[in-house]
PDB file of C-alpha atoms in Angstrom:
ATOM      1  CA  UNK A 439     -51.945 -59.430  -8.289  1.00  0.00           C
ATOM      2  CA  UNK A 440     -49.235 -57.126  -6.973  1.00  0.00           C
ATOM      3  CA  UNK A 441     -49.095 -56.916  -3.178  1.00  0.00           C
ATOM      4  CA  UNK A 442     -49.531 -53.325  -1.909  1.00  0.00           C
ATOM      5  CA  UNK A 443     -46.551 -51.720  -0.229  1.00  0.00           C
ATOM      6  CA  UNK A 444     -46.383 -52.329   3.537  1.00  0.00           C
ATOM      7  CA  UNK A 445     -49.074 -55.002   3.370  1.00  0.00           C
ATOM      8  CA  UNK A 446     -49.540 -57.147   6.463  1.00  0.00           C
ATOM      9  CA  UNK A 447     -51.919 -59.517   4.704  1.00  0.00           C
ATOM     10  CA  UNK A 448     -52.038 -62.997   6.245  1.00  0.00           C
ATOM     11  CA  UNK A 449     -49.984 -61.858   9.244  1.00  0.00           C
ATOM     12  CA  UNK A 450     -51.117 -62.329  12.832  1.00  0.00           C
ATOM     13  CA  UNK A 451     -50.133 -59.454  15.110  1.00  0.00           C
ATOM     14  CA  UNK A 452     -50.297 -59.047  18.887  1.00  0.00           C
ATOM     15  CA  UNK A 453     -50.236 -55.532  20.336  1.00  0.00           C
ATOM     16  CA  UNK A 454     -50.014 -55.111  24.104  1.00  0.00           C
ATOM     17  CA  UNK A 455     -51.583 -52.050  25.673  1.00  0.00           C
ATOM     18  CA  UNK A 456     -53.748 -52.091  22.579  1.00  0.00           C
ATOM     19  CA  UNK A 457     -56.964 -50.531  23.860  1.00  0.00           C
ATOM     20  CA  UNK A 458     -56.118 -46.835  23.639  1.00  0.00           C
ATOM     21  CA  UNK A 459     -53.465 -44.257  22.819  1.00  0.00           C
ATOM     22  CA  UNK A 460     -50.497 -45.477  20.816  1.00  0.00           C
ATOM     23  CA  UNK A 461     -51.620 -49.100  21.101  1.00  0.00           C
ATOM     24  CA  UNK A 462     -55.043 -48.393  19.619  1.00  0.00           C
ATOM     25  CA  UNK A 463     -53.461 -46.437  16.755  1.00  0.00           C
ATOM     26  CA  UNK A 464     -51.173 -49.396  16.003  1.00  0.00           C
ATOM     27  CA  UNK A 465     -54.125 -51.805  16.082  1.00  0.00           C
ATOM     28  CA  UNK A 466     -56.080 -49.653  13.647  1.00  0.00           C
ATOM     29  CA  UNK A 467     -53.107 -49.236  11.322  1.00  0.00           C
ATOM     30  CA  UNK A 468     -52.391 -52.976  11.284  1.00  0.00           C
ATOM     31  CA  UNK A 469     -56.024 -53.911  10.641  1.00  0.00           C
ATOM     32  CA  UNK A 470     -56.120 -51.488   7.715  1.00  0.00           C
ATOM     33  CA  UNK A 471     -52.922 -53.110   6.380  1.00  0.00           C
ATOM     34  CA  UNK A 472     -54.653 -56.510   6.348  1.00  0.00           C
ATOM     35  CA  UNK A 473     -53.312 -58.121   9.527  1.00  0.00           C
ATOM     36  CA  UNK A 474     -55.266 -60.290  11.915  1.00  0.00           C
ATOM     37  CA  UNK A 475     -54.846 -58.274  15.087  1.00  0.00           C
ATOM     38  CA  UNK A 476     -55.181 -59.138  18.765  1.00  0.00           C
ATOM     39  CA  UNK A 477     -55.087 -56.215  21.168  1.00  0.00           C
ATOM     40  CA  UNK A 478     -54.218 -57.094  24.784  1.00  0.00           C
ATOM     41  CA  UNK A 479     -55.126 -54.710  27.597  1.00  0.00           C
ATOM     42  CA  UNK A 480     -56.763 -54.342  31.006  1.00  0.00           C
ATOM     43  CA  UNK A 481     -59.145 -51.563  29.988  1.00  0.00           C
ATOM     44  CA  UNK A 482     -62.128 -53.641  28.882  1.00  0.00           C
ATOM     45  CA  UNK A 483     -64.320 -50.658  28.151  1.00  0.00           C
ATOM     46  CA  UNK A 484     -61.811 -49.059  25.782  1.00  0.00           C
ATOM     47  CA  UNK A 485     -60.907 -52.427  24.282  1.00  0.00           C
ATOM     48  CA  UNK A 486     -64.494 -53.343  23.448  1.00  0.00           C
ATOM     49  CA  UNK A 487     -65.164 -49.882  21.990  1.00  0.00           C
ATOM     50  CA  UNK A 488     -62.096 -50.282  19.773  1.00  0.00           C
ATOM     51  CA  UNK A 489     -63.185 -53.767  18.741  1.00  0.00           C
ATOM     52  CA  UNK A 490     -66.576 -52.446  17.701  1.00  0.00           C
ATOM     53  CA  UNK A 491     -65.038 -49.601  15.716  1.00  0.00           C
ATOM     54  CA  UNK A 492     -62.645 -51.933  13.884  1.00  0.00           C
ATOM     55  CA  UNK A 493     -65.204 -54.651  13.173  1.00  0.00           C
ATOM     56  CA  UNK A 494     -66.027 -53.212   9.748  1.00  0.00           C
ATOM     57  CA  UNK A 495     -62.370 -52.650   8.776  1.00  0.00           C
ATOM     58  CA  UNK A 496     -60.939 -56.144   9.169  1.00  0.00           C
ATOM     59  CA  UNK A 497     -60.163 -58.820  11.731  1.00  0.00           C
ATOM     60  CA  UNK A 498     -59.542 -57.607  15.273  1.00  0.00           C
ATOM     61  CA  UNK A 499     -60.119 -59.156  18.678  1.00  0.00           C
ATOM     62  CA  UNK A 500     -59.687 -57.646  22.097  1.00  0.00           C
ATOM     63  CA  UNK A 501     -58.375 -59.843  24.912  1.00  0.00           C
ATOM     64  CA  UNK A 502     -58.327 -58.901  28.569  1.00  0.00           C
ATOM     65  CA  UNK A 503     -54.787 -59.666  29.690  1.00  0.00           C
ATOM     66  CA  UNK A 504     -52.514 -58.453  32.451  1.00  0.00           C
ATOM     67  CA  UNK A 505     -49.165 -58.748  30.684  1.00  0.00           C
ATOM     68  CA  UNK A 506     -47.320 -58.588  34.009  1.00  0.00           C
ATOM     69  CA  UNK A 507     -48.876 -61.992  34.788  1.00  0.00           C
ATOM     70  CA  UNK A 508     -47.013 -64.787  32.991  1.00  0.00           C
ATOM     71  CA  UNK A 509     -49.921 -67.249  33.088  1.00  0.00           C
ATOM     72  CA  UNK A 510     -52.325 -64.748  31.537  1.00  0.00           C
ATOM     73  CA  UNK A 511     -49.806 -64.021  28.776  1.00  0.00           C
ATOM     74  CA  UNK A 512     -49.240 -67.699  28.026  1.00  0.00           C
ATOM     75  CA  UNK A 513     -52.995 -68.352  27.907  1.00  0.00           C
ATOM     76  CA  UNK A 514     -53.646 -65.375  25.613  1.00  0.00           C
ATOM     77  CA  UNK A 515     -50.824 -66.234  23.192  1.00  0.00           C
ATOM     78  CA  UNK A 516     -51.931 -69.874  23.016  1.00  0.00           C
ATOM     79  CA  UNK A 517     -55.496 -68.761  22.306  1.00  0.00           C
ATOM     80  CA  UNK A 518     -54.341 -66.474  19.498  1.00  0.00           C
ATOM     81  CA  UNK A 519     -52.096 -69.139  17.947  1.00  0.00           C
ATOM     82  CA  UNK A 520     -54.839 -71.764  18.101  1.00  0.00           C
ATOM     83  CA  UNK A 521     -57.269 -69.405  16.403  1.00  0.00           C
ATOM     84  CA  UNK A 522     -55.024 -68.176  13.589  1.00  0.00           C
ATOM     85  CA  UNK A 523     -52.271 -70.799  13.264  1.00  0.00           C
ATOM     86  CA  UNK A 524     -49.417 -68.314  13.471  1.00  0.00           C
ATOM     87  CA  UNK A 525     -47.977 -65.404  15.413  1.00  0.00           C
ATOM     88  CA  UNK A 526     -45.960 -63.226  13.058  1.00  0.00           C
ATOM     89  CA  UNK A 527     -45.762 -59.806  14.737  1.00  0.00           C
ATOM     90  CA  UNK A 528     -45.424 -58.740  18.362  1.00  0.00           C
ATOM     91  CA  UNK A 529     -45.542 -55.127  19.520  1.00  0.00           C
ATOM     92  CA  UNK A 530     -44.667 -54.731  23.189  1.00  0.00           C
ATOM     93  CA  UNK A 531     -46.402 -51.423  23.787  1.00  0.00           C
ATOM     94  CA  UNK A 532     -47.946 -51.787  27.254  1.00  0.00           C
ATOM     95  CA  UNK A 533     -46.383 -49.598  29.912  1.00  0.00           C
ATOM     96  CA  UNK A 534     -46.906 -47.048  32.647  1.00  0.00           C
ATOM     97  CA  UNK A 535     -45.066 -43.898  33.663  1.00  0.00           C
ATOM     98  CA  UNK A 536     -43.651 -42.644  36.937  1.00  0.00           C
ATOM     99  CA  UNK A 537     -42.475 -39.232  38.060  1.00  0.00           C
ATOM    100  CA  UNK A 538     -39.752 -38.971  40.689  1.00  0.00           C
ATOM    101  CA  UNK A 539     -36.025 -38.835  41.309  1.00  0.00           C
ATOM    102  CA  UNK A 540     -33.917 -41.397  43.175  1.00  0.00           C
ATOM    103  CA  UNK A 541     -34.710 -40.072  46.649  1.00  0.00           C
ATOM    104  CA  UNK A 542     -38.480 -39.934  46.298  1.00  0.00           C
ATOM    105  CA  UNK A 543     -38.841 -43.203  44.375  1.00  0.00           C
ATOM    106  CA  UNK A 544     -39.835 -45.994  46.731  1.00  0.00           C
ATOM    107  CA  UNK A 545     -39.497 -49.759  46.551  1.00  0.00           C
ATOM    108  CA  UNK A 546     -43.143 -50.091  45.514  1.00  0.00           C
ATOM    109  CA  UNK A 547     -42.571 -47.648  42.647  1.00  0.00           C
ATOM    110  CA  UNK A 548     -39.556 -49.591  41.426  1.00  0.00           C
ATOM    111  CA  UNK A 549     -41.402 -52.903  41.698  1.00  0.00           C
ATOM    112  CA  UNK A 550     -44.351 -51.524  39.719  1.00  0.00           C
ATOM    113  CA  UNK A 551     -42.109 -50.162  36.953  1.00  0.00           C
ATOM    114  CA  UNK A 552     -40.214 -53.426  36.750  1.00  0.00           C
ATOM    115  CA  UNK A 553     -43.336 -55.571  36.774  1.00  0.00           C
ATOM    116  CA  UNK A 554     -45.294 -53.662  34.143  1.00  0.00           C
ATOM    117  CA  UNK A 555     -42.629 -52.113  31.914  1.00  0.00           C
ATOM    118  CA  UNK A 556     -39.915 -54.763  32.013  1.00  0.00           C
ATOM    119  CA  UNK A 557     -41.260 -58.129  33.153  1.00  0.00           C
ATOM    120  CA  UNK A 558     -44.267 -57.844  30.821  1.00  0.00           C
ATOM    121  CA  UNK A 559     -41.945 -57.496  27.824  1.00  0.00           C
ATOM    122  CA  UNK A 560     -40.025 -60.545  29.005  1.00  0.00           C
ATOM    123  CA  UNK A 561     -43.278 -62.526  29.394  1.00  0.00           C
ATOM    124  CA  UNK A 562     -44.481 -61.628  25.903  1.00  0.00           C
ATOM    125  CA  UNK A 563     -41.119 -62.276  24.252  1.00  0.00           C
ATOM    126  CA  UNK A 564     -40.817 -65.648  25.977  1.00  0.00           C
ATOM    127  CA  UNK A 565     -44.370 -66.607  25.018  1.00  0.00           C
ATOM    128  CA  UNK A 566     -44.216 -65.241  21.479  1.00  0.00           C
ATOM    129  CA  UNK A 567     -40.845 -66.337  20.141  1.00  0.00           C
ATOM    130  CA  UNK A 568     -41.579 -70.112  20.175  1.00  0.00           C
ATOM    131  CA  UNK A 569     -44.723 -69.439  18.125  1.00  0.00           C
ATOM    132  CA  UNK A 570     -42.763 -67.212  15.747  1.00  0.00           C
ATOM    133  CA  UNK A 571     -40.247 -70.018  15.266  1.00  0.00           C
ATOM    134  CA  UNK A 572     -43.124 -72.348  14.381  1.00  0.00           C
ATOM    135  CA  UNK A 573     -44.432 -69.689  11.988  1.00  0.00           C
ATOM    136  CA  UNK A 574     -41.105 -69.399  10.165  1.00  0.00           C
ATOM    137  CA  UNK A 575     -40.012 -66.077  11.635  1.00  0.00           C
ATOM    138  CA  UNK A 576     -41.472 -62.774  12.696  1.00  0.00           C
ATOM    139  CA  UNK A 577     -41.055 -59.123  13.573  1.00  0.00           C
ATOM    140  CA  UNK A 578     -40.933 -57.651  17.071  1.00  0.00           C
ATOM    141  CA  UNK A 579     -41.097 -53.989  18.041  1.00  0.00           C
ATOM    142  CA  UNK A 580     -40.493 -53.004  21.650  1.00  0.00           C
ATOM    143  CA  UNK A 581     -41.738 -49.602  22.819  1.00  0.00           C
ATOM    144  CA  UNK A 582     -38.817 -47.967  24.586  1.00  0.00           C
ATOM    145  CA  UNK A 583     -38.413 -44.202  25.033  1.00  0.00           C
ATOM    146  CA  UNK A 584     -35.971 -41.355  24.611  1.00  0.00           C
ATOM    147  CA  UNK A 585     -35.673 -41.723  28.402  1.00  0.00           C
ATOM    148  CA  UNK A 586     -33.665 -44.903  27.773  1.00  0.00           C
ATOM    149  CA  UNK A 587     -30.766 -43.040  26.188  1.00  0.00           C
ATOM    150  CA  UNK A 588     -30.704 -39.568  27.745  1.00  0.00           C
ATOM    151  CA  UNK A 589     -31.128 -37.990  31.150  1.00  0.00           C
ATOM    152  CA  UNK A 590     -34.630 -36.735  31.925  1.00  0.00           C
ATOM    153  CA  UNK A 591     -35.462 -34.925  35.145  1.00  0.00           C
ATOM    154  CA  UNK A 592     -37.699 -36.769  37.615  1.00  0.00           C
ATOM    155  CA  UNK A 593     -37.828 -39.979  35.586  1.00  0.00           C
ATOM    156  CA  UNK A 594     -35.535 -42.294  37.574  1.00  0.00           C
ATOM    157  CA  UNK A 595     -37.666 -45.467  37.647  1.00  0.00           C
ATOM    158  CA  UNK A 596     -39.228 -44.895  34.246  1.00  0.00           C
ATOM    159  CA  UNK A 597     -35.816 -44.414  32.621  1.00  0.00           C
ATOM    160  CA  UNK A 598     -34.589 -47.602  34.291  1.00  0.00           C
ATOM    161  CA  UNK A 599     -37.469 -49.588  32.850  1.00  0.00           C
ATOM    162  CA  UNK A 600     -37.185 -48.218  29.325  1.00  0.00           C
ATOM    163  CA  UNK A 601     -33.426 -48.709  29.373  1.00  0.00           C
ATOM    164  CA  UNK A 602     -34.071 -52.382  30.090  1.00  0.00           C
ATOM    165  CA  UNK A 603     -36.452 -52.601  27.128  1.00  0.00           C
ATOM    166  CA  UNK A 604     -33.802 -50.901  24.964  1.00  0.00           C
ATOM    167  CA  UNK A 605     -31.116 -53.468  25.797  1.00  0.00           C
ATOM    168  CA  UNK A 606     -33.436 -56.501  25.701  1.00  0.00           C
ATOM    169  CA  UNK A 607     -34.134 -55.547  22.101  1.00  0.00           C
ATOM    170  CA  UNK A 608     -30.511 -56.006  21.049  1.00  0.00           C
ATOM    171  CA  UNK A 609     -30.153 -59.307  22.876  1.00  0.00           C
ATOM    172  CA  UNK A 610     -33.241 -60.792  21.237  1.00  0.00           C
ATOM    173  CA  UNK A 611     -32.209 -59.494  17.818  1.00  0.00           C
ATOM    174  CA  UNK A 612     -28.801 -61.162  18.191  1.00  0.00           C
ATOM    175  CA  UNK A 613     -30.045 -64.484  19.578  1.00  0.00           C
ATOM    176  CA  UNK A 614     -32.844 -65.074  17.064  1.00  0.00           C
ATOM    177  CA  UNK A 615     -31.518 -63.629  13.827  1.00  0.00           C
ATOM    178  CA  UNK A 616     -30.953 -67.150  12.452  1.00  0.00           C
ATOM    179  CA  UNK A 617     -34.569 -67.969  13.245  1.00  0.00           C
ATOM    180  CA  UNK A 618     -35.652 -65.135  10.897  1.00  0.00           C
ATOM    181  CA  UNK A 619     -36.980 -63.113  13.825  1.00  0.00           C
ATOM    182  CA  UNK A 620     -36.259 -59.394  13.680  1.00  0.00           C
ATOM    183  CA  UNK A 621     -36.393 -57.217  16.781  1.00  0.00           C
ATOM    184  CA  UNK A 622     -36.252 -53.413  16.928  1.00  0.00           C
ATOM    185  CA  UNK A 623     -37.112 -50.723  19.451  1.00  0.00           C
ATOM    186  CA  UNK A 624     -38.938 -47.430  19.018  1.00  0.00           C
ATOM    187  CA  UNK A 625     -38.156 -44.469  21.261  1.00  0.00           C
ATOM    188  CA  UNK A 626     -40.865 -41.820  21.386  1.00  0.00           C
ATOM    189  CA  UNK A 627     -40.456 -38.451  23.007  1.00  0.00           C
ATOM    190  CA  UNK A 628     -43.673 -36.887  24.279  1.00  0.00           C
ATOM    191  CA  UNK A 629     -46.720 -38.136  22.376  1.00  0.00           C
ATOM    192  CA  UNK A 630     -50.155 -36.550  22.780  1.00  0.00           C
ATOM    193  CA  UNK A 631     -52.229 -39.368  24.244  1.00  0.00           C
ATOM    194  CA  UNK A 632     -55.072 -39.438  26.793  1.00  0.00           C
ATOM    195  CA  UNK A 633     -52.379 -40.023  29.426  1.00  0.00           C
ATOM    196  CA  UNK A 634     -50.973 -36.532  28.795  1.00  0.00           C
ATOM    197  CA  UNK A 635     -54.388 -34.884  29.103  1.00  0.00           C
ATOM    198  CA  UNK A 636     -55.141 -36.798  32.299  1.00  0.00           C
ATOM    199  CA  UNK A 637     -51.743 -35.902  33.755  1.00  0.00           C
ATOM    200  CA  UNK A 638     -52.206 -32.183  33.078  1.00  0.00           C
ATOM    201  CA  UNK A 639     -55.722 -32.229  34.514  1.00  0.00           C
ATOM    202  CA  UNK A 640     -54.536 -33.918  37.730  1.00  0.00           C
ATOM    203  CA  UNK A 641     -51.256 -32.082  38.285  1.00  0.00           C
ATOM    204  CA  UNK A 642     -51.980 -28.650  36.803  1.00  0.00           C
ATOM    205  CA  UNK A 643     -55.731 -27.979  37.193  1.00  0.00           C
ATOM    206  CA  UNK A 644     -56.620 -24.679  35.570  1.00  0.00           C
ATOM    207  CA  UNK A 645     -53.233 -24.482  33.851  1.00  0.00           C
ATOM    208  CA  UNK A 646     -53.741 -27.264  31.329  1.00  0.00           C
ATOM    209  CA  UNK A 647     -53.379 -25.130  28.201  1.00  0.00           C
ATOM    210  CA  UNK A 648     -50.284 -23.303  29.445  1.00  0.00           C
ATOM    211  CA  UNK A 649     -48.551 -26.520  30.505  1.00  0.00           C
ATOM    212  CA  UNK A 650     -49.532 -28.326  27.321  1.00  0.00           C
ATOM    213  CA  UNK A 651     -47.806 -25.610  25.295  1.00  0.00           C
ATOM    214  CA  UNK A 652     -44.751 -25.788  27.560  1.00  0.00           C
ATOM    215  CA  UNK A 653     -44.455 -29.551  27.184  1.00  0.00           C
ATOM    216  CA  UNK A 654     -44.986 -29.283  23.438  1.00  0.00           C
ATOM    217  CA  UNK A 655     -42.173 -26.755  23.076  1.00  0.00           C
ATOM    218  CA  UNK A 656     -39.642 -29.197  24.583  1.00  0.00           C
ATOM    219  CA  UNK A 657     -39.570 -30.925  21.206  1.00  0.00           C
ATOM    220  CA  UNK A 658     -37.517 -28.747  18.790  1.00  0.00           C
ATOM    221  CA  UNK A 659     -40.122 -29.352  16.107  1.00  0.00           C
ATOM    222  CA  UNK A 660     -42.522 -27.376  18.308  1.00  0.00           C
ATOM    223  CA  UNK A 661     -45.233 -29.926  19.086  1.00  0.00           C
ATOM    224  CA  UNK A 662     -45.912 -33.345  20.531  1.00  0.00           C
ATOM    225  CA  UNK A 663     -46.074 -36.366  18.303  1.00  0.00           C
ATOM    226  CA  UNK A 664     -49.299 -38.205  17.566  1.00  0.00           C
ATOM    227  CA  UNK A 665     -50.138 -41.867  18.182  1.00  0.00           C
ATOM    228  CA  UNK A 666     -50.718 -42.232  14.453  1.00  0.00           C
ATOM    229  CA  UNK A 667     -47.152 -41.117  13.694  1.00  0.00           C
ATOM    230  CA  UNK A 668     -45.746 -43.718  16.074  1.00  0.00           C
ATOM    231  CA  UNK A 669     -48.052 -46.335  14.552  1.00  0.00           C
ATOM    232  CA  UNK A 670     -46.746 -45.527  11.065  1.00  0.00           C
ATOM    233  CA  UNK A 671     -43.153 -46.167  12.166  1.00  0.00           C
ATOM    234  CA  UNK A 672     -44.086 -49.416  13.913  1.00  0.00           C
ATOM    235  CA  UNK A 673     -46.018 -50.512  10.818  1.00  0.00           C
ATOM    236  CA  UNK A 674     -42.970 -49.978   8.610  1.00  0.00           C
ATOM    237  CA  UNK A 675     -40.688 -51.897  10.975  1.00  0.00           C
ATOM    238  CA  UNK A 676     -43.087 -54.860  10.962  1.00  0.00           C
ATOM    239  CA  UNK A 677     -43.502 -54.910   7.179  1.00  0.00           C
ATOM    240  CA  UNK A 678     -41.514 -56.827   4.586  1.00  0.00           C
ATOM    241  CA  UNK A 679     -40.085 -53.522   3.370  1.00  0.00           C
ATOM    242  CA  UNK A 680     -38.077 -53.464   6.632  1.00  0.00           C
ATOM    243  CA  UNK A 681     -36.811 -57.035   6.243  1.00  0.00           C
ATOM    244  CA  UNK A 682     -33.160 -55.869   6.334  1.00  0.00           C
ATOM    245  CA  UNK A 683     -33.614 -53.990   9.628  1.00  0.00           C
ATOM    246  CA  UNK A 684     -33.011 -55.599  12.999  1.00  0.00           C
ATOM    247  CA  UNK A 685     -31.274 -54.795  16.272  1.00  0.00           C
ATOM    248  CA  UNK A 686     -31.869 -51.050  16.027  1.00  0.00           C
ATOM    249  CA  UNK A 687     -33.380 -48.221  18.062  1.00  0.00           C
ATOM    250  CA  UNK A 688     -35.508 -45.643  16.267  1.00  0.00           C
ATOM    251  CA  UNK A 689     -36.213 -42.350  18.056  1.00  0.00           C
ATOM    252  CA  UNK A 690     -39.427 -40.613  17.043  1.00  0.00           C
ATOM    253  CA  UNK A 691     -38.903 -37.418  18.953  1.00  0.00           C
ATOM    254  CA  UNK A 692     -39.317 -34.228  16.943  1.00  0.00           C
ATOM    255  CA  UNK A 693     -35.562 -33.636  17.190  1.00  0.00           C
ATOM    256  CA  UNK A 694     -35.449 -34.009  20.983  1.00  0.00           C
ATOM    257  CA  UNK A 695     -32.302 -36.137  21.221  1.00  0.00           C
ATOM    258  CA  UNK A 696     -30.140 -34.412  18.626  1.00  0.00           C
ATOM    259  CA  UNK A 697     -31.359 -30.855  18.291  1.00  0.00           C
ATOM    260  CA  UNK A 698     -31.796 -29.726  21.891  1.00  0.00           C
ATOM    261  CA  UNK A 699     -28.960 -27.556  23.200  1.00  0.00           C
TER     262      UNK A 699
END
């Protein structure tokens, strides 16, 4: 029987920050493509709701894991490998944002950005690559940002962290190409997730609609992206159809990087 395009059948995938937003959309997309999916997150309520919703679609498990904690990552990855016998795909999606310039960004802010957005990617790469080598290769997608490659106002610490993810991607792609491990990065602009709605409600109470439209218009295409659109790109990069692609950065930004003047 002919294998459907972009099939992830018989692949084991780990998605960090997998309980909601972009991570949940990636989990759903991968399950529908036939993968065995493990979503790692700290939001147990959202994770268990997602697990229940995906139970009828395919194989998905939610694991509580703080990816900034190396021991928790190692335990989770070992559990997944023991259950399925392989780790073939890793999507480093977990991350947090921060608003502030150099002068109003404190040491605690920098430490938090580094711990969650940078060190977590390191932990998952270090835990996952040995299992990928045992599995005969794999595909990694790191969630970077347009902030990694252009100047954004009031995003000093966040840009630092996503720039680190951007460059780690190239190093891993270079070092493990002979092990048949591909590594790419995705760089979203503003994506409409629950984080955006929560941010507008907290910072601009009563002005949510006006500010949503303003933020949407920053993308030349005239709107924010959707988690499902990011998930579609990640799915392609993890599929066999992308087997000739590694060591690259893929903006998904509605024209933000190239069409803004």
